[in-house]
Structure formats: structure tokens, C-alpha cells
Amino acid sequence: MSAGPYNYSYIFKYIIIGDMGVGKSCLLHQFTEKKFMADCPHTIGVEFGTRIIEVSGQKIKLQIWDTAGQERFRAVTRSYYRGAAGALMVYDITRRSTYNHLSSWLTDTRNLTNPSTVIFLIGNKCDLEAQRDVTYEEASKFAEENGLLFVEASAKTGDNVEEAFLETAKKIYQSIQDGRLDLNAAESGVQHKPSQPGRNNLSNDQQANKDNCAC
Amino acid sequence: MADILSETVLPEDLKKFEKIYHQQLYKNDVTPKAQFEYAWCLVRSKYPADIQKGIVLLEELYKTHEEGQRDYLYYLAIGNARLKAYTTALKYVRSFLILEPGNQQVLSLEQNIKKKLEKEGIVGILTAGGVVLAVGAIVGVGMAIAKAK
């Protein structure tokens, strides 16, 4: 590792939400492993993934909580929303019902996260054009009305997957630069990992010691 | 913020699901949903006693509620791993993988547990290192004696 105990300067917390079978885990897998999981079973509870990215020359570690879409997990997965800096809200462009449920997902997100949380709407499976059930224009309008970023993507081909995760990070980073996001707030979903000593808070120090310890 | 084996439940969440479970228990009518939600929170507690309790509830569910067995196996593995009962945790992982070989989520949990096991296994190597040191000391003393002669 280079300067300091970390090779990244920020940690952003993300959540991925949406109906079951829309491809949340496949999007995460495509983003972290750059591979398509063809046979993807239903997620149990929550799944976790990380990747280090770069925004404006800053290394940022994304900690991504991918929630199970099945109803029976929903009560507990709600507790993972807290302190998310970014929320990727996914529907399946070939299944209208998954689009119709977006307002309920959005209500949950707004209620359980903070006003600065960046919400990115993703219409997944855009490779299945022949089976399309939701038009781009309609979803785009919904996103605009609700102040969401929006893209159609495909976890299968990888189209726009990288973009969705990176755009969300750029938007969060912008909020930090503009001072709209308070890094000291526990719920901001962002941790700063300054390399200069003295600015680390206690828990960061302890973590650093643990990481550096050879025993 | 952490990973699947170290993130902890918020006390207010644990309390919320505990209350629902106990209300149903009082009426002698516990649904698998309430029991699972409570157990899921318990195995994410920072207190081993809670995790232990969560494991008991999950074991009971596993025996009585076939429908959710894959969920129970998964969280039994997590609960045991958090108690550092890695061998038991891996046993549950393997039972799961017999039913669903190639499940990425469970394969990555298996890797996670094995990594922990390796990391904490180093303690064993250090103890062995102590023995090497002792042998080294004896050899050193022997050489010193030989030199003195």
C-alpha cells in the first residue's frame, strides 16, 4: 500500500433495491467481476460486494449491499437502507409489474435514507428489446418527475452497468465538494479516509491498526 | 459498514423484531416469518449470546419449515462463522452447496469463512514458531558450549 493505511480516500455505501428477478445481483456481479451470471438464484437476505473506483483522481471504495427482492426479506432488508449514499433502484424493462412497483420502492428509499442520497433508476435487461414492456420515454419521464438519474442497462451485455455505478459515485462526490453532504453525519453513507495523520477518527485508527498488524 | 460477517444489527431493529416475536410467542402462535426475522437480527448481533439464540431459532425453523430451508442454512452458516465455529459453519455451507452447487452467494460466503479460518489459523503457526525459537535457543547454547571447549 502507498501513502497511509488505505489505498482509497473515501468509502461510499450503496444499496441495490427492486422487485425480485429484475437482475440486481447480476448487475452487481457484472460490476464487480465483469462477468454475467447466467443462472442466478434468488438472493438470500442481502449480498455484499466491493470495488475501488476513481472519481476526479480520488480512489473511492464502493461498499454495495444487494438486497433480496423477495417479499419475505423486505422487513429486515429495510434496515440496510440507513446510511446509504447511493441507491440503485432496478426494474425489468420486460416486466411491467416491476416498473409499477417503483413508487413503493421509492417511498421506502426516501423514508429510510437522507435527502442527499443519490437515487439512480436502472431499467435492466435492455438487451431483450423484442420483449420490451416499458418504453424508455415513460421511465425517463418518471425519473425526471422524481429527480432520479436514469439509464437503461443490461447486466448480460454489460451495457451501461459501469456507467450507472460510476455516475452515482460522481454525483455523491459532487455533493461532498459542494458541501451538501456532511461527512460527519453518521447517516451520510460516506467515510473519509485521510492519509495525513491526526485527522483520523478513533474507529478509523483502530481499523488501521488491525489492518497493519502482522499478527 | 463492513462485510457480511462483521456488519451488526442496530439495537432498535433487534428490539423491533424481538417484540413481534414475543407477542406471537405469548399467543402461542409464532409464524415462521416472525421467527426468521428475529433470528436473522440475532445472528447479526455483536453479543455471542444473541447469536447463539438466533442459531437455536434457525435450527428449529430448519426442522419445521421446509419452504425456507435454504435461507435457514445460509444464516446458520453466518451465525456459526460469527461465533468462530468455522467447522460447523462450513458444514452448513456444504449442505447448501449439495442442494445448489454453484450458488455464487454461498460460494463467496465459503471463501469468506475460509479466509477467516486461515487468518486466525496464524495463531497456531505462531505457537509453532515459539517451538522453533526454543529449538534455536538450544542449538545456540550447544554452539556456545562447543566454542567454549
XYZ file of C-alpha atoms in Angstrom:
364
model
C 0.000 0.000 0.000
C 1.151 3.503 -0.766
C 0.508 6.637 1.316
C -1.283 5.942 4.550
C -3.030 2.817 5.693
C -5.587 2.938 2.839
C -5.303 2.841 -0.912
C -8.548 4.778 -1.223
C -9.670 8.053 0.287
C -13.420 7.538 0.568
C -15.902 4.778 1.230
C -19.365 5.131 -0.303
C -22.206 2.893 0.794
C -24.642 1.768 -1.927
C -27.806 -0.271 -1.824
C -29.444 -2.071 -4.755
C -33.204 -2.467 -4.499
C -36.148 -3.526 -6.638
C -38.539 -6.435 -7.269
C -37.281 -9.999 -7.371
C -35.854 -11.247 -10.643
C -35.051 -7.830 -12.093
C -31.334 -8.661 -12.070
C -29.960 -6.784 -9.057
C -27.358 -9.427 -8.203
C -26.420 -9.802 -11.866
C -25.800 -6.063 -12.122
C -23.596 -6.225 -9.022
C -21.748 -9.270 -10.364
C -21.239 -7.617 -13.746
C -19.855 -4.536 -11.989
C -17.527 -6.302 -9.532
C -16.480 -9.332 -11.600
C -17.134 -8.072 -15.144
C -18.981 -11.321 -15.808
C -22.590 -12.264 -16.429
C -24.116 -14.797 -14.072
C -26.363 -16.761 -16.387
C -28.063 -18.915 -13.804
C -28.758 -16.577 -10.932
C -30.723 -17.995 -7.982
C -32.756 -15.741 -5.682
C -30.592 -13.834 -3.239
C -30.956 -14.775 0.402
C -31.313 -11.721 2.629
C -28.514 -9.474 1.452
C -25.394 -9.938 -0.621
C -22.314 -7.747 -0.405
C -19.759 -6.598 -2.936
C -16.968 -4.043 -3.175
C -14.922 -2.367 -5.860
C -12.483 0.509 -5.831
C -13.135 3.142 -8.480
C -11.662 6.531 -9.317
C -13.520 9.824 -9.487
C -11.658 13.087 -10.191
C -8.379 11.428 -9.265
C -9.721 10.213 -5.919
C -9.835 6.495 -5.168
C -13.202 5.517 -3.758
C -14.200 2.188 -2.304
C -17.791 1.242 -3.044
C -19.419 -0.996 -0.439
C -22.509 -2.353 -2.112
C -25.399 -4.048 -0.308
C -27.506 -6.003 -2.747
C -30.881 -6.744 -1.159
C -33.092 -9.747 -1.839
C -36.185 -8.825 -3.837
C -38.474 -11.454 -2.373
C -41.188 -10.012 -0.168
C -40.359 -12.158 2.855
C -36.988 -10.440 3.244
C -38.257 -6.927 2.861
C -38.910 -6.092 6.532
C -35.318 -6.780 7.551
C -33.592 -5.562 4.378
C -35.077 -2.131 5.064
C -32.511 -1.735 7.841
C -29.758 -1.774 5.221
C -31.086 1.429 3.609
C -29.905 3.523 6.514
C -26.801 5.496 5.760
C -26.705 4.700 2.045
C -25.024 7.384 -0.044
C -26.310 5.843 -3.255
C -29.375 3.763 -4.083
C -29.678 1.850 -7.347
C -33.365 1.190 -7.943
C -33.838 -1.512 -10.548
C -36.767 -2.667 -12.671
C -37.004 -5.070 -15.604
C -37.957 -3.422 -18.914
C -39.664 -6.658 -19.989
C -41.917 -6.905 -16.928
C -44.314 -4.032 -16.408
C -45.209 -5.062 -12.821
C -41.611 -4.433 -11.702
C -41.928 -0.909 -13.095
C -45.320 -0.339 -11.476
C -43.837 -1.133 -8.055
C -41.181 1.579 -8.338
C -43.182 4.155 -6.411
C -43.298 1.840 -3.407
C -39.520 1.264 -3.609
C -39.011 4.992 -3.973
C -41.160 5.764 -0.927
C -39.121 3.323 1.166
C -35.888 4.836 -0.074
C -36.949 8.398 0.628
C -38.215 7.474 4.091
C -35.182 5.469 5.135
C -32.284 7.393 3.599
C -31.294 11.047 3.823
C -32.129 13.864 1.392
C -28.650 13.832 -0.137
C -28.805 10.135 -1.063
C -28.352 9.772 -4.817
C -31.055 7.584 -6.335
C -30.297 6.030 -9.711
C -33.092 4.313 -11.653
C -31.939 1.393 -13.797
C -34.107 -0.302 -16.423
C -32.336 -3.653 -16.695
C -32.418 -6.277 -19.472
C -32.327 -3.724 -22.286
C -30.794 -6.453 -24.475
C -34.288 -8.020 -24.647
C -35.732 -5.366 -26.934
C -38.294 -7.731 -28.502
C -39.889 -8.374 -25.115
C -39.932 -4.756 -24.015
C -42.918 -3.861 -21.818
C -41.905 -0.391 -20.620
C -40.825 2.335 -23.036
C -37.693 4.362 -22.485
C -39.695 7.599 -22.693
C -42.117 6.589 -19.984
C -39.423 5.593 -17.495
C -37.377 8.632 -18.387
C -40.340 10.854 -17.585
C -40.894 9.076 -14.257
C -37.228 9.614 -13.386
C -37.382 13.265 -14.304
C -40.523 13.885 -12.278
C -38.950 12.312 -9.234
C -35.488 13.798 -9.608
C -33.753 10.490 -10.296
C -30.848 9.697 -12.564
C -31.870 7.145 -15.159
C -30.341 4.718 -17.586
C -31.330 1.519 -19.348
C -28.724 -1.173 -18.868
C -28.004 -4.837 -19.441
C -26.272 -6.991 -16.865
C -25.925 -9.561 -19.639
C -24.028 -7.478 -22.187
C -22.604 -5.074 -19.600
C -24.174 -2.088 -21.382
C -24.345 0.981 -19.111
C -23.647 -1.058 -15.962
C -20.307 0.586 -15.267
C -21.857 3.970 -16.085
C -24.673 3.627 -13.547
C -22.345 2.789 -10.666
C -19.801 5.454 -11.646
C -22.328 8.214 -12.314
C -23.803 7.638 -8.868
C -20.340 7.976 -7.315
C -19.644 11.157 -9.314
C -22.881 12.675 -8.084
C -22.076 11.791 -4.461
C -18.559 13.165 -4.834
C -20.015 16.366 -6.263
C -22.280 16.679 -3.219
C -19.234 16.409 -0.980
C -17.363 19.045 -2.989
C -20.365 21.371 -2.882
C -20.671 20.881 0.871
C -24.174 19.493 0.527
C -23.158 16.219 2.098
C -22.000 16.387 5.708
C -19.204 13.835 6.132
C -19.522 13.979 9.894
C -23.127 12.845 9.876
C -23.347 9.149 10.702
C -26.051 8.649 8.093
C -24.202 10.254 5.183
C -23.073 6.879 3.848
C -19.624 8.304 3.206
C -16.435 7.784 5.154
C -13.373 9.868 4.513
C -10.036 8.135 4.924
C -7.487 10.965 5.000
C -3.926 9.766 4.683
C -2.482 12.550 6.834
C -2.239 11.522 10.497
C -4.235 13.318 13.154
C -7.383 13.595 11.108
C -8.433 10.003 11.519
C -11.166 9.440 13.999
C -10.777 6.799 16.667
C -12.559 3.969 14.931
C -10.571 4.547 11.768
C -7.355 4.358 13.754
C -8.348 1.105 15.333
C -9.290 -0.286 11.975
C -5.979 0.828 10.518
C -4.038 -0.806 13.312
C -5.910 -4.017 12.823
C -5.169 -3.976 9.102
C -1.484 -3.278 9.581
C -0.939 -5.738 12.366
C 1.117 -8.703 11.288
C -0.233 -10.986 13.974
C -20.046 -0.510 7.112
C -18.213 -3.754 6.716
C -18.907 -7.138 5.197
C -21.446 -9.897 5.611
C -19.635 -11.478 8.573
C -18.915 -8.329 10.530
C -21.806 -5.913 9.969
C -24.028 -5.680 13.026
C -27.727 -5.167 13.562
C -28.899 -1.872 15.040
C -30.248 -2.337 18.580
C -33.563 -0.709 17.655
C -34.044 -3.168 14.783
C -33.281 -6.117 17.017
C -35.784 -4.805 19.559
C -38.445 -4.273 16.918
C -38.342 -7.860 15.660
C -37.899 -9.229 19.161
C -41.137 -7.552 20.183
C -43.097 -9.029 17.278
C -41.709 -12.487 18.016
C -42.543 -12.268 21.714
C -46.058 -11.009 21.048
C -46.671 -14.067 18.890
C -44.982 -16.335 21.388
C -47.291 -15.036 24.092
C -50.289 -16.025 21.963
C -48.616 -19.337 21.265
C -48.781 -18.615 17.535
C -45.322 -17.864 16.155
C -45.176 -17.572 12.368
C -42.033 -18.758 10.546
C -41.720 -15.197 9.186
C -41.558 -13.578 12.634
C -39.189 -16.236 13.935
C -36.914 -15.907 10.916
C -36.821 -12.115 11.046
C -35.949 -12.187 14.734
C -33.320 -14.902 14.208
C -31.819 -13.002 11.253
C -31.338 -9.977 13.524
C -29.999 -12.084 16.388
C -27.228 -13.705 14.336
C -26.091 -10.200 13.351
C -25.797 -9.067 16.977
C -22.439 -8.197 18.484
C -23.232 -10.358 21.507
C -22.411 -14.071 21.231
C -25.365 -14.977 23.472
C -27.748 -13.359 20.950
C -26.096 -15.159 18.046
C -26.412 -18.447 19.924
C -30.095 -17.779 20.475
C -30.534 -16.953 16.781
C -28.904 -20.254 15.854
C -31.326 -22.196 18.085
C -34.299 -20.451 16.434
C -32.924 -21.158 12.948
C -32.272 -24.813 13.756
C -35.858 -25.127 14.902
C -37.117 -23.479 11.703
C -34.928 -25.729 9.590
C -36.611 -28.785 11.104
C -40.172 -27.481 10.970
C -40.472 -25.218 7.929
C -39.269 -26.841 4.738
C -40.096 -23.925 2.474
C -37.386 -21.633 3.815
C -34.633 -24.187 4.314
C -32.090 -22.550 2.024
C -32.479 -19.286 3.969
C -32.025 -21.074 7.290
C -28.948 -22.973 6.116
C -27.378 -19.740 4.903
C -27.938 -17.878 8.153
C -26.920 -20.893 10.229
C -23.582 -20.728 8.395
C -23.299 -16.998 9.073
C -24.248 -17.331 12.750
C -21.733 -20.067 13.358
C -18.997 -18.225 11.472
C -19.607 -15.186 13.645
C -19.169 -17.371 16.715
C -15.892 -18.530 15.128
C -17.329 -22.057 14.889
C -15.878 -22.243 11.397
C -16.056 -26.015 11.003
C -19.772 -26.010 11.781
C -20.276 -23.004 9.515
C -18.563 -24.791 6.634
C -20.702 -27.858 7.274
C -23.833 -25.768 6.653
C -22.246 -24.205 3.571
C -21.541 -27.655 2.163
C -25.094 -28.851 2.886
C -26.331 -25.833 0.958
C -23.991 -26.424 -1.971
C -25.183 -30.017 -2.305
C -28.666 -28.604 -2.985
C -27.479 -25.663 -5.108
C -23.973 -26.203 -6.420
C -22.537 -23.065 -7.973
C -24.632 -20.609 -5.922
C -22.387 -17.530 -6.071
C -23.662 -16.011 -2.843
C -22.893 -19.143 -0.852
C -19.601 -19.792 -2.648
C -18.469 -16.308 -1.716
C -19.546 -16.892 1.898
C -17.499 -20.103 1.873
C -14.449 -18.177 0.660
C -15.035 -15.568 3.330
C -15.172 -18.159 6.104
C -12.079 -19.955 4.795
C -10.203 -16.647 4.734
C -11.129 -16.012 8.375
C -10.099 -19.512 9.287
C -6.720 -19.012 7.605
C -6.179 -15.612 9.208
C -6.992 -16.871 12.661
C -5.109 -20.091 11.994
C -1.930 -17.981 12.035
C -2.181 -18.033 15.827
C -1.427 -21.731 15.559
C 1.603 -21.080 13.384
C 2.891 -18.520 15.895
C 2.671 -21.108 18.649
C 4.644 -23.472 16.442
C 7.064 -20.569 15.865
C 7.642 -20.491 19.600
C 8.795 -24.091 19.442
C 11.218 -23.213 16.624
C 12.586 -20.388 18.783
C 13.107 -22.764 21.682
C 14.929 -25.251 19.448
C 17.027 -22.366 18.117
C 17.940 -21.387 21.649
C 19.048 -24.938 22.489
C 21.160 -25.108 19.320
C 22.608 -21.702 20.222
C 23.534 -22.856 23.703
C 25.049 -26.025 22.225
C 27.175 -23.986 19.825
C 28.295 -21.697 22.630
C 29.369 -24.729 24.644
C 31.178 -26.155 21.630
C 33.003 -22.836 21.114
C 33.956 -22.666 24.786
C 35.653 -26.048 24.561
